[in-house]
Coordinates of C-alpha atoms in Angstrom, one line a residue:
Chain H
M1 CA 73.5 104.3 113.6
A2 CA 70.4 106.4 113.6
A3 CA 70.1 109.6 115.4
G4 CA 68.0 112.8 115.4
S5 CA 64.9 114.4 116.9
G6 CA 62.3 115.7 114.6
D7 CA 62.5 117.5 111.3
S8 CA 65.3 119.8 110.5
R9 CA 63.4 123.1 111.1
G10 CA 63.9 122.5 114.7
L11 CA 67.7 121.9 114.6
R12 CA 69.7 124.1 117.0
V13 CA 73.2 124.4 115.7
A14 CA 76.2 126.1 117.3
I15 CA 79.1 126.9 115.4
G16 CA 82.7 127.5 116.9
P17 CA 85.2 128.6 117.5
N18 CA 84.3 131.2 115.1
Q19 CA 81.3 132.0 112.9
D20 CA 81.3 131.5 109.3
R21 CA 79.1 132.4 106.5
H22 CA 79.3 129.2 104.5
L23 CA 78.4 127.2 107.4
T24 CA 75.6 129.4 108.6
D25 CA 74.1 129.2 105.1
A26 CA 74.4 125.4 105.3
V27 CA 72.5 125.4 108.5
E28 CA 69.7 127.5 107.2
V29 CA 69.7 125.6 104.0
A30 CA 68.8 122.5 106.0
G31 CA 66.1 124.4 107.8
G32 CA 68.0 124.8 111.1
S33 CA 69.1 128.0 113.0
V34 CA 72.4 128.9 114.6
V35 CA 72.3 129.3 118.3
P36 CA 74.7 129.6 121.2
L37 CA 76.4 126.5 122.5
S38 CA 74.2 126.6 125.6
E39 CA 71.0 126.2 123.5
A40 CA 72.3 123.8 120.9
Q41 CA 71.8 120.3 120.2
I42 CA 74.6 120.2 117.6
L43 CA 78.1 121.6 117.7
V44 CA 80.0 122.2 114.4
W45 CA 83.6 122.8 115.5
I46 CA 85.9 124.0 112.9
G47 CA 88.9 124.5 115.0
G48 CA 91.4 122.0 116.6
P49 CA 91.2 120.5 120.2
D50 CA 92.8 123.3 122.1
R51 CA 89.9 125.5 122.4
F52 CA 87.4 122.7 122.4
P53 CA 84.6 123.7 124.9
E54 CA 82.9 121.9 127.8
L55 CA 80.1 120.2 126.1
P56 CA 76.5 120.7 127.6
D57 CA 74.7 117.3 127.9
A58 CA 72.1 118.5 125.3
I59 CA 74.8 118.2 122.7
E60 CA 73.9 115.1 120.7
W61 CA 76.3 115.5 117.8
V62 CA 79.7 117.1 117.2
A63 CA 80.8 117.7 113.6
L64 CA 84.5 118.2 113.4
S65 CA 86.2 119.6 110.3
T66 CA 89.3 117.5 110.1
A67 CA 89.6 114.3 108.4
G68 CA 92.1 112.7 111.1
I69 CA 90.9 113.1 114.5
E70 CA 94.0 111.7 116.4
H71 CA 94.6 115.1 118.0
F72 CA 91.0 115.1 119.4
V73 CA 91.6 111.5 120.7
D74 CA 94.9 112.5 122.2
A75 CA 93.3 115.5 124.1
E76 CA 90.6 113.2 125.3
V77 CA 87.9 115.4 123.8
I78 CA 85.9 112.6 122.2
D79 CA 83.5 110.8 124.5
D80 CA 80.7 108.2 124.0
K81 CA 77.9 110.4 125.2
R82 CA 76.9 111.6 121.6
L83 CA 77.7 111.1 117.9
W84 CA 80.9 112.6 116.4
T85 CA 81.5 113.0 112.8
N86 CA 84.9 113.8 110.9
A87 CA 85.5 115.4 107.7
S88 CA 86.7 112.5 105.7
G89 CA 83.7 112.5 103.4
F90 CA 83.9 116.1 102.0
Y91 CA 87.8 116.0 101.9
A92 CA 88.0 112.9 99.8
R93 CA 87.6 114.4 96.4
G94 CA 90.1 117.4 96.7
V95 CA 92.5 114.8 98.6
A96 CA 92.2 112.3 95.7
E97 CA 93.1 114.9 93.3
H98 CA 96.1 116.0 95.3
A99 CA 97.1 112.2 95.5
L100 CA 97.0 112.1 91.7
A101 CA 99.0 115.3 91.3
L102 CA 101.7 114.0 93.8
L103 CA 101.9 110.8 92.0
L104 CA 102.0 112.2 88.4
G105 CA 104.4 114.9 89.8
G106 CA 106.8 112.1 90.9
T107 CA 106.4 109.7 88.0
R108 CA 106.5 112.4 85.3
Q109 CA 109.5 114.0 87.2
I110 CA 107.9 117.3 87.6
V111 CA 109.9 118.2 90.8
R112 CA 113.2 116.7 89.6
S113 CA 112.7 118.9 86.5
A114 CA 112.3 121.9 88.9
K115 CA 115.4 121.1 90.8
T116 CA 117.6 120.3 87.9
R117 CA 116.7 123.0 85.4
W118 CA 116.3 121.3 82.1
A119 CA 118.6 118.2 82.7
K120 CA 116.8 116.2 80.0
G121 CA 119.5 113.6 80.2
T122 CA 118.5 112.9 83.8
V123 CA 114.8 113.5 83.5
D124 CA 113.9 111.8 80.4
P125 CA 114.9 108.1 81.2
A126 CA 113.3 108.5 84.6
V127 CA 109.8 109.5 83.3
R128 CA 107.1 106.8 83.7
T129 CA 103.5 106.5 82.7
L130 CA 100.7 105.3 84.8
R131 CA 99.3 103.7 81.8
G132 CA 99.9 99.9 82.4
S133 CA 101.0 100.3 85.9
T134 CA 99.6 98.9 89.1
V135 CA 98.8 101.3 92.0
S136 CA 97.9 100.2 95.3
I137 CA 95.6 102.5 97.6
I138 CA 96.3 101.5 101.2
G139 CA 93.4 102.5 103.4
A140 CA 90.9 102.7 100.5
G141 CA 87.8 104.6 102.1
G142 CA 86.3 107.7 100.9
I143 CA 89.7 109.0 99.3
G144 CA 90.4 105.6 97.7
R145 CA 86.7 105.6 96.1
E146 CA 87.4 109.0 94.7
L147 CA 91.0 108.1 93.6
T148 CA 90.2 104.8 92.0
P149 CA 88.4 106.4 88.8
L150 CA 91.2 108.9 88.3
L151 CA 93.8 106.2 88.3
K152 CA 91.7 104.1 85.9
A153 CA 91.2 106.9 83.5
C154 CA 95.1 107.2 83.5
G155 CA 95.3 103.5 82.4
A156 CA 96.3 102.0 85.9
T157 CA 95.3 98.8 87.5
V158 CA 94.0 99.7 91.1
L159 CA 94.6 97.4 94.0
A160 CA 92.4 98.7 96.9
V161 CA 93.4 97.7 100.5
N162 CA 91.2 98.4 103.4
R163 CA 90.7 97.1 107.0
S164 CA 87.4 95.3 106.1
G165 CA 88.2 94.1 102.7
H166 CA 84.7 95.5 101.4
T167 CA 84.8 96.0 97.8
V168 CA 85.8 99.3 96.5
D169 CA 83.8 100.2 93.3
G170 CA 85.9 100.4 90.1
A171 CA 89.0 99.0 91.8
D172 CA 90.5 95.9 90.0
V173 CA 90.9 94.1 93.3
T174 CA 90.1 94.8 96.8
M175 CA 92.2 93.2 99.5
S176 CA 91.8 93.2 103.2
A177 CA 94.6 94.9 105.3
D178 CA 96.2 91.6 106.2
R179 CA 97.2 91.3 102.7
T180 CA 99.0 94.7 102.6
D181 CA 102.4 93.0 101.9
E182 CA 101.0 91.2 98.8
A183 CA 99.5 94.4 97.4
L184 CA 102.8 96.2 97.9
A185 CA 104.7 93.3 96.3
Q186 CA 102.3 93.5 93.2
S187 CA 102.5 97.4 93.1
D188 CA 104.5 99.9 90.9
H189 CA 103.3 102.6 93.1
V190 CA 101.3 103.0 96.5
V191 CA 99.1 105.8 97.8
L192 CA 98.7 105.8 101.6
A193 CA 95.2 107.1 102.5
A194 CA 94.8 105.1 106.1
P195 CA 94.1 106.8 109.3
D196 CA 96.8 107.1 111.9
T197 CA 96.3 104.3 114.3
P198 CA 98.7 101.9 116.2
E199 CA 98.0 99.4 113.5
T200 CA 99.0 101.7 110.5
R201 CA 101.8 103.5 112.3
H202 CA 105.1 103.0 110.5
M203 CA 103.5 100.5 108.1
I204 CA 106.0 101.8 105.3
N205 CA 109.3 100.8 107.2
D206 CA 112.6 98.8 106.5
R207 CA 110.8 95.5 106.2
T208 CA 108.0 96.7 103.8
L209 CA 110.0 99.2 101.6
P210 CA 111.9 96.3 99.9
L211 CA 108.7 94.8 98.8
L212 CA 108.4 97.8 96.3
K213 CA 110.3 98.3 93.1
P214 CA 113.3 100.5 92.2
H215 CA 111.0 102.6 90.2
S216 CA 108.2 102.9 92.9
W217 CA 106.7 106.0 94.2
V218 CA 105.2 106.2 97.6
V219 CA 102.5 109.0 97.9
N220 CA 101.2 109.9 101.4
V221 CA 98.1 112.1 101.6
A222 CA 97.1 110.7 105.0
R223 CA 99.4 111.1 107.9
G224 CA 103.0 111.4 108.4
P225 CA 103.5 108.7 111.0
L226 CA 102.3 106.1 108.7
I227 CA 105.9 106.1 107.2
D228 CA 109.1 105.4 109.2
Q229 CA 110.7 108.5 107.6
A230 CA 114.3 107.2 108.4
A231 CA 113.7 104.2 106.7
L232 CA 112.2 106.0 103.8
Y233 CA 115.1 108.4 103.4
R234 CA 117.7 105.5 103.5
A235 CA 115.7 103.8 100.8
L236 CA 115.7 107.0 98.7
A237 CA 119.2 107.7 99.1
A238 CA 120.1 104.3 98.2
G239 CA 118.2 104.3 94.8
A240 CA 116.1 101.6 96.0
L241 CA 112.8 103.5 95.3
G242 CA 111.6 105.8 92.5
G243 CA 110.7 108.5 94.8
A244 CA 108.4 109.7 97.6
A245 CA 105.5 112.4 97.2
L246 CA 104.4 113.4 100.6
D247 CA 101.7 116.1 101.7
V248 CA 102.4 114.9 105.2
T249 CA 105.5 114.3 107.1
D250 CA 106.6 113.3 110.7
P251 CA 107.2 115.5 112.4
E252 CA 105.2 118.0 110.7
P253 CA 106.4 120.7 109.7
P254 CA 109.7 119.1 108.8
A255 CA 112.7 120.8 110.1
D256 CA 114.2 123.5 107.6
D257 CA 117.3 121.1 107.2
D258 CA 115.4 118.0 106.7
P259 CA 117.5 115.9 104.2
L260 CA 114.3 115.1 102.2
F261 CA 114.2 118.5 100.9
D262 CA 117.6 118.0 99.1
L263 CA 116.5 114.8 97.2
D264 CA 115.6 115.2 93.5
N265 CA 113.3 112.3 93.9
V266 CA 111.0 113.7 96.7
V267 CA 108.1 115.9 96.3
L268 CA 106.8 117.6 99.2
T269 CA 103.8 119.9 99.7
P270 CA 102.8 121.5 103.1
H271 CA 99.7 119.6 104.1
V272 CA 97.6 121.3 101.4
A273 CA 95.7 118.3 99.9
N274 CA 92.7 120.0 101.5
P275 CA 93.5 123.4 101.4
A276 CA 92.4 125.3 104.6
G277 CA 91.6 128.5 102.9
R278 CA 88.5 126.6 101.3
L279 CA 87.5 124.6 104.5
T280 CA 84.2 125.8 105.2
E281 CA 83.2 126.5 101.6
E282 CA 83.9 122.7 101.0
M283 CA 82.3 121.6 104.0
A284 CA 79.0 123.4 103.9
P285 CA 77.2 121.0 101.4
F286 CA 78.4 118.2 103.3
L287 CA 77.2 119.7 106.5
A288 CA 73.9 120.5 105.1
E289 CA 73.4 116.9 103.9
N290 CA 74.3 115.5 107.5
L291 CA 71.9 117.9 109.1
R292 CA 69.1 116.6 106.8
R293 CA 70.2 113.0 107.7
F294 CA 70.2 113.9 111.4
A295 CA 66.8 115.6 111.3
A296 CA 65.3 112.5 109.3
G297 CA 66.9 110.1 111.9
G298 CA 69.2 108.8 109.1
E299 CA 72.8 107.4 109.5
L300 CA 75.4 110.3 109.5
L301 CA 78.1 110.3 106.9
S302 CA 81.7 109.9 108.3
L303 CA 80.7 108.8 111.7
V304 CA 83.7 108.4 114.1
E305 CA 83.8 104.9 115.5
V306 CA 84.6 106.0 119.2
G307 CA 87.3 103.8 120.5
K308 CA 89.0 103.1 117.2
G309 CA 90.3 106.5 116.8
Y310 CA 88.9 107.3 113.2
Chain A
M1 CA 93.6 108.5 51.2
A2 CA 94.0 104.7 50.4
A3 CA 97.3 103.2 49.7
G4 CA 99.3 99.9 49.6
S5 CA 100.2 97.1 47.3
G6 CA 98.8 93.6 48.1
D7 CA 98.9 91.8 51.6
S8 CA 101.2 92.5 54.4
R9 CA 103.3 89.6 53.8
G10 CA 105.0 91.3 51.0
L11 CA 105.8 94.7 52.7
R12 CA 109.5 95.5 52.5
V13 CA 110.5 97.9 55.2
A14 CA 113.6 99.7 55.8
I15 CA 114.4 101.2 59.3
G16 CA 116.8 104.0 59.8
P17 CA 119.1 105.5 60.8
N18 CA 119.6 102.7 63.1
Q19 CA 118.0 99.3 63.5
D20 CA 115.6 98.7 66.5
R21 CA 114.3 95.5 68.1
H22 CA 110.9 96.8 68.8
L23 CA 110.4 98.2 65.4
T24 CA 111.8 95.0 63.7
D25 CA 109.3 93.0 65.8
A26 CA 106.5 95.3 64.7
V27 CA 107.4 94.8 60.9
E28 CA 107.4 91.0 61.6
V29 CA 104.2 91.0 63.5
A30 CA 102.6 92.8 60.6
G31 CA 104.0 90.1 58.3
G32 CA 106.5 92.3 56.5
S33 CA 110.3 92.0 56.4
V34 CA 113.0 94.4 57.1
V35 CA 115.1 95.1 54.0
P36 CA 118.0 97.7 53.0
L37 CA 116.5 101.1 51.8
S38 CA 117.3 100.2 48.1
E39 CA 114.9 97.3 48.2
A40 CA 112.1 98.9 50.5
Q41 CA 108.7 100.4 49.7
I42 CA 108.4 101.7 53.1
L43 CA 110.9 103.9 55.3
V44 CA 110.5 103.9 59.1
W45 CA 112.8 107.0 60.1
I46 CA 113.5 107.4 63.8
G47 CA 115.9 110.3 63.5
G48 CA 115.7 114.0 62.7
P49 CA 116.1 115.6 59.3
D50 CA 119.9 115.8 59.5
R51 CA 120.8 112.3 58.2
F52 CA 117.8 111.7 56.2
P53 CA 118.6 109.7 53.0
E54 CA 117.9 110.5 49.4
L55 CA 114.6 108.4 48.8
P56 CA 114.5 106.0 46.1
D57 CA 111.3 106.4 43.9
A58 CA 110.0 103.0 45.2
I59 CA 109.5 104.3 48.7
E60 CA 105.7 104.9 48.9
W61 CA 105.5 105.9 52.4
V62 CA 107.8 107.5 55.0
A63 CA 106.8 106.9 58.8
L64 CA 108.4 109.6 60.8
S65 CA 108.8 109.2 64.5
T66 CA 108.0 112.8 65.7
A67 CA 104.8 114.5 66.3
G68 CA 105.8 117.8 65.0
I69 CA 107.4 117.8 61.7
E70 CA 108.3 121.4 61.2
H71 CA 112.1 120.6 61.1
F72 CA 111.5 118.3 58.2
V73 CA 109.4 120.8 56.5
D74 CA 112.3 123.4 57.1
A75 CA 114.9 121.0 55.7
E76 CA 112.6 120.3 52.7
V77 CA 112.5 116.6 53.2
I78 CA 109.0 116.1 52.9
D79 CA 107.7 115.8 49.1
D80 CA 104.3 115.1 47.5
K81 CA 105.7 112.0 45.9
R82 CA 104.6 109.6 48.5
L83 CA 102.8 109.2 51.8
W84 CA 104.0 110.6 55.2
T85 CA 103.0 109.9 58.7
N86 CA 104.0 111.5 61.8
A87 CA 103.7 110.3 65.3
S88 CA 101.0 112.1 66.9
G89 CA 98.7 109.2 67.1
F90 CA 101.0 107.1 69.3
Y91 CA 102.4 110.0 71.3
A92 CA 98.9 111.2 72.3
R93 CA 98.2 109.1 75.4
G94 CA 101.5 109.8 77.1
V95 CA 101.3 113.7 76.1
A96 CA 97.9 113.9 77.5
E97 CA 99.2 112.3 80.8
H98 CA 102.1 114.7 81.0
A99 CA 99.6 117.7 80.2
L100 CA 97.4 116.6 83.2
A101 CA 100.8 116.3 85.4
L102 CA 101.7 119.6 84.4
L103 CA 98.2 121.2 85.2
L104 CA 98.0 119.5 88.5
G105 CA 101.6 120.4 89.2
G106 CA 100.6 124.0 88.7
T107 CA 97.2 124.2 90.3
R108 CA 98.1 121.9 93.3
Q109 CA 101.4 124.2 93.8
I110 CA 103.8 121.2 93.4
V111 CA 106.5 123.2 92.2
R112 CA 105.9 126.3 94.2
S113 CA 106.2 123.8 97.1
A114 CA 109.4 122.4 96.1
K115 CA 110.8 126.0 95.6
T116 CA 109.7 127.3 98.9
R117 CA 110.2 124.4 101.4
W118 CA 107.0 123.9 103.4
A119 CA 105.8 127.5 102.9
K120 CA 102.2 126.6 104.0
G121 CA 101.0 130.4 104.3
T122 CA 102.1 130.8 100.7
V123 CA 101.0 127.6 99.2
D124 CA 97.7 126.8 100.8
P125 CA 95.8 129.8 99.5
A126 CA 97.2 129.3 96.0
V127 CA 96.0 125.5 95.6
R128 CA 93.0 125.2 93.4
T129 CA 91.0 122.2 92.3
L130 CA 90.1 121.2 88.8
R131 CA 86.7 120.1 90.1
G132 CA 84.2 122.7 88.7
S133 CA 86.8 124.5 86.6
T134 CA 86.7 125.0 82.9
V135 CA 89.8 124.0 80.8
S136 CA 90.2 124.5 77.2
I137 CA 92.4 122.4 75.1
I138 CA 93.7 124.4 72.0
G139 CA 94.4 122.1 69.1
A140 CA 92.3 119.2 70.2
G141 CA 93.3 116.5 68.0
G142 CA 94.7 113.1 69.2
I143 CA 96.1 114.6 72.5
G144 CA 92.9 116.4 73.2
R145 CA 90.9 113.2 72.6
E146 CA 93.1 111.4 75.2
L147 CA 93.1 114.4 77.6
T148 CA 89.5 115.1 77.7
P149 CA 88.5 112.0 79.7
L150 CA 91.3 112.7 82.2
L151 CA 90.0 116.1 82.7
K152 CA 86.4 115.0 83.0
A153 CA 87.4 112.5 85.7
C154 CA 88.8 115.4 87.7
G155 CA 85.5 117.1 87.4
A156 CA 86.5 119.9 85.0
T157 CA 84.3 121.3 82.0
V158 CA 86.3 120.7 78.9
L159 CA 86.3 123.3 75.9
A160 CA 87.8 121.7 72.9
V161 CA 89.1 124.1 70.1
N162 CA 90.4 122.7 66.7
R163 CA 90.9 124.0 63.3
S164 CA 87.9 122.2 61.9
G165 CA 85.5 122.3 64.8
H166 CA 84.8 118.7 64.4
T167 CA 83.3 117.5 67.6
V168 CA 85.8 115.9 70.1
D169 CA 84.0 113.1 71.8
G170 CA 83.4 113.6 75.6
A171 CA 84.2 117.4 75.4
D172 CA 81.4 119.6 76.8
V173 CA 81.8 122.0 73.7
T174 CA 83.9 121.9 70.7
M175 CA 84.7 125.2 68.9
S176 CA 86.5 126.0 65.7
A177 CA 89.8 127.8 65.9
D178 CA 88.3 131.2 64.9
R179 CA 86.6 131.2 68.5
T180 CA 89.8 130.7 70.4
D181 CA 89.5 134.1 72.1
E182 CA 86.0 133.0 73.2
A183 CA 87.2 129.8 74.6
L184 CA 90.1 131.6 76.5
A185 CA 87.8 134.0 77.9
Q186 CA 85.8 131.2 79.2
S187 CA 88.7 129.3 80.7
D188 CA 90.2 128.7 84.1
H189 CA 93.0 127.0 82.5
V190 CA 94.4 126.3 78.9
V191 CA 96.3 123.4 77.4
L192 CA 98.1 124.1 74.2
A193 CA 98.4 120.9 72.0
A194 CA 98.3 122.6 68.6
P195 CA 101.0 122.1 65.7
D196 CA 103.4 124.9 65.0
T197 CA 102.2 126.7 62.0
P198 CA 101.9 130.3 61.0
E199 CA 98.4 130.6 62.3
T200 CA 99.4 129.2 65.8
R201 CA 102.6 130.9 66.3
H202 CA 102.6 133.3 69.1
M203 CA 98.9 132.6 69.7
I204 CA 99.4 133.3 73.5
N205 CA 100.6 136.9 73.4
D206 CA 100.0 140.3 75.0
R207 CA 96.6 140.6 73.4
T208 CA 95.2 137.0 74.4
L209 CA 96.8 136.6 77.9
P210 CA 94.6 139.3 79.3
L211 CA 91.6 137.0 78.3
L212 CA 92.7 134.6 80.8
K213 CA 92.0 135.1 84.7
P214 CA 94.4 135.8 87.5
H215 CA 94.3 132.2 88.6
S216 CA 94.7 130.7 85.1
W217 CA 97.3 128.4 84.3
V218 CA 98.7 127.9 80.9
V219 CA 100.0 124.4 79.9
N220 CA 102.0 123.8 76.6
V221 CA 102.9 120.4 75.8
A222 CA 103.1 121.2 71.9
R223 CA 105.6 123.5 70.6
G224 CA 107.3 126.4 72.3
P225 CA 106.7 129.0 69.6
L226 CA 102.9 129.0 70.3
I227 CA 103.7 131.2 73.1
D228 CA 105.2 134.7 73.0
Q229 CA 107.5 133.8 75.8
A230 CA 108.4 137.5 76.7
A231 CA 104.7 138.3 76.9
L232 CA 104.2 135.2 79.1
Y233 CA 107.0 136.3 81.4
R234 CA 105.6 139.8 81.8
A235 CA 102.1 138.5 82.7
L236 CA 103.5 136.0 85.3
A237 CA 105.9 138.6 86.9
A238 CA 102.9 140.9 87.1
G239 CA 100.8 138.3 88.8
A240 CA 98.4 138.6 86.0
L241 CA 98.3 134.8 85.6
G242 CA 98.2 131.8 88.0
G243 CA 101.1 130.3 86.5
A244 CA 102.8 128.6 83.2
A245 CA 103.5 124.8 83.0
L246 CA 105.6 124.2 80.0
D247 CA 107.2 121.1 78.6
V248 CA 108.4 123.2 75.6
T249 CA 110.0 126.5 75.4
D250 CA 111.2 129.0 72.8
P251 CA 114.1 128.8 72.3
E252 CA 114.7 125.2 73.3
P253 CA 116.3 124.4 75.6
P254 CA 116.1 127.7 77.5
A255 CA 119.2 129.6 78.4
D256 CA 120.7 128.6 81.8
D257 CA 119.7 132.0 83.2
D258 CA 116.1 132.1 81.7
P259 CA 114.2 134.2 84.1
L260 CA 111.3 131.7 84.0
F261 CA 113.4 129.3 85.9
D262 CA 113.3 131.6 89.0
L263 CA 109.6 132.1 89.2
D264 CA 107.7 130.1 91.8
N265 CA 104.6 129.8 89.5
V266 CA 106.5 128.2 86.5
V267 CA 106.7 124.5 86.0
L268 CA 109.3 123.5 83.2
T269 CA 109.9 120.0 82.1
P270 CA 112.6 119.4 79.6
H271 CA 110.4 118.1 76.6
V272 CA 109.7 114.9 78.2
A273 CA 106.2 114.4 77.6
N274 CA 106.9 111.7 75.3
P275 CA 110.2 110.4 76.8
A276 CA 112.9 109.5 74.0
G277 CA 113.9 106.5 76.1
R278 CA 110.6 104.7 75.3
L279 CA 110.2 105.9 71.7
T280 CA 110.3 102.7 69.7
E281 CA 108.6 100.7 72.4
E282 CA 105.7 103.1 72.2
M283 CA 105.9 103.5 68.5
A284 CA 105.9 99.6 67.7
P285 CA 102.2 98.8 68.0
F286 CA 101.3 101.9 66.3
L287 CA 103.5 101.1 63.3
A288 CA 102.2 97.4 63.2
E289 CA 98.8 98.8 62.8
N290 CA 99.6 101.2 60.2
L291 CA 101.5 98.6 58.2
R292 CA 98.3 96.4 58.3
R293 CA 96.3 99.3 57.0
F294 CA 98.8 100.1 54.3
A295 CA 98.8 96.4 53.3
A296 CA 95.0 96.5 53.2
G297 CA 94.7 99.6 51.2
G298 CA 93.2 101.5 54.2
E299 CA 93.8 105.1 55.4
L300 CA 96.9 105.6 57.5
L301 CA 96.9 107.0 61.0
S302 CA 98.4 110.3 61.5
L303 CA 99.0 111.0 57.8
V304 CA 100.8 114.4 57.2
E305 CA 99.0 116.8 55.2
V306 CA 101.7 117.9 52.9
G307 CA 101.7 121.6 52.3
K308 CA 100.0 122.3 55.6
G309 CA 103.0 121.5 57.7
Y310 CA 101.5 119.0 60.1

């Protein structure tokens, strides 16, 4: 989809709910200027849906700063009167690094080691290598493209699964989502990177978990509801799975007494694959690029497909 | 150094202290045969120095199965009457993977997360990315060669430091060991992969720790004594360092009440970078290659430099 009106010098950009130096710089680098919402054609929104403003009709594009936009969808903030972008593009590389950290944190028994204090007899036989293993990435879009070369460098075979089945560069095989079961059955480990939609909700469940192997690790850097967490707990407690390494949970945050905290073969990080502390710093170059594209009438990166929910 | 006597069909190989299917297969794949020690020209030894046998003069080559050989040196087992090889070659790839797992386990706050149970406010600001960081590998030999492409894939700049200063392929810079201080001062993180020798002992100490940065992680996949552990603890407790991720300690194993266990910014794994459970399986193809080289009079991989202690 093409968009825009004239060269970037003219771009009038509002930033909210708070001002931010990194983003102001990005607007100026792209030749635009930061203006109040009432004078803007573009809104850069670095908050959640709660304080989202009434949009003037003149707003042609809203740049959101979260990768998943289901909360904006639920709040009925997103309309079809303008373009919307999410943050999946600039989050991808950091999230891919975190996915690798979680997978290795599991397979190399980093957290089991922390929880058991030098229990070599327990840890040593459980350590596995990615070399020669097969890892599927479910929902292989931007994160999958960044994660694939990391897994390949570690010697893994990569099965990329995405809705379209469009080839993911570097992956050994790309499959369309209707072949997800087949991918799981071929995998040593699985990384979830899909959006939270009615189709993906609870895709890891009592029926699909047995497709995995007793040494398999399930990594989730996407959204908690992709996993039926009660089913996951049952599989983990029964020893039917190597482990689970999750940056997201359902509900989130988990309850203090969530039994997942007590399992040696669970790695939990508190939704920090893309740390909030560096949000605008990471977003700035991505925003500048998209402002240039907008000004040139080009296709925006990470355009939301309104109606599909991502 | 060239070695050997005729083609590999003739190679007579003893395996001890126990027999092993993977190694027997490797000998046969290389065209040799497994014989008692008294009839052998080669000894493959998959134990420690304690039960090491009196060697017949006919033994031309002893293949040890540990990467570090200081215990054999201490026990005065190693002589200059024959060739000795260690296991640094076939350990390298798995150890490199473990080093990456430890580094990411630190920088991505995997263990702090496990110890604090979803303390997002604490964990989030501490998460760092390897992208754009500088990582030095001290003692960059076989492990360094394998680790370098993993770090490069993550977007890090790699400083390789080794005794000779011989270029490590793929590293951004290779420095000789006399420039170690310079490397540390330029680094965000440091991975220790050096042998335990008088020169490397306590190389991380009260003088060198301040060369690092308050966000730096120190990773040790080599030998515990490379680090003055009391100095390390002081730096960690004082917040002068991002953290330490150690697969080896001094002493090893650490005492149950070692204060390192109680720090959120310490990642300890129980010397499992190369898990014992897969030793002979991993060693087999490496042994077969070295047997072929021996038979062909070629240079053996991972030849011990007798007198230098590695």
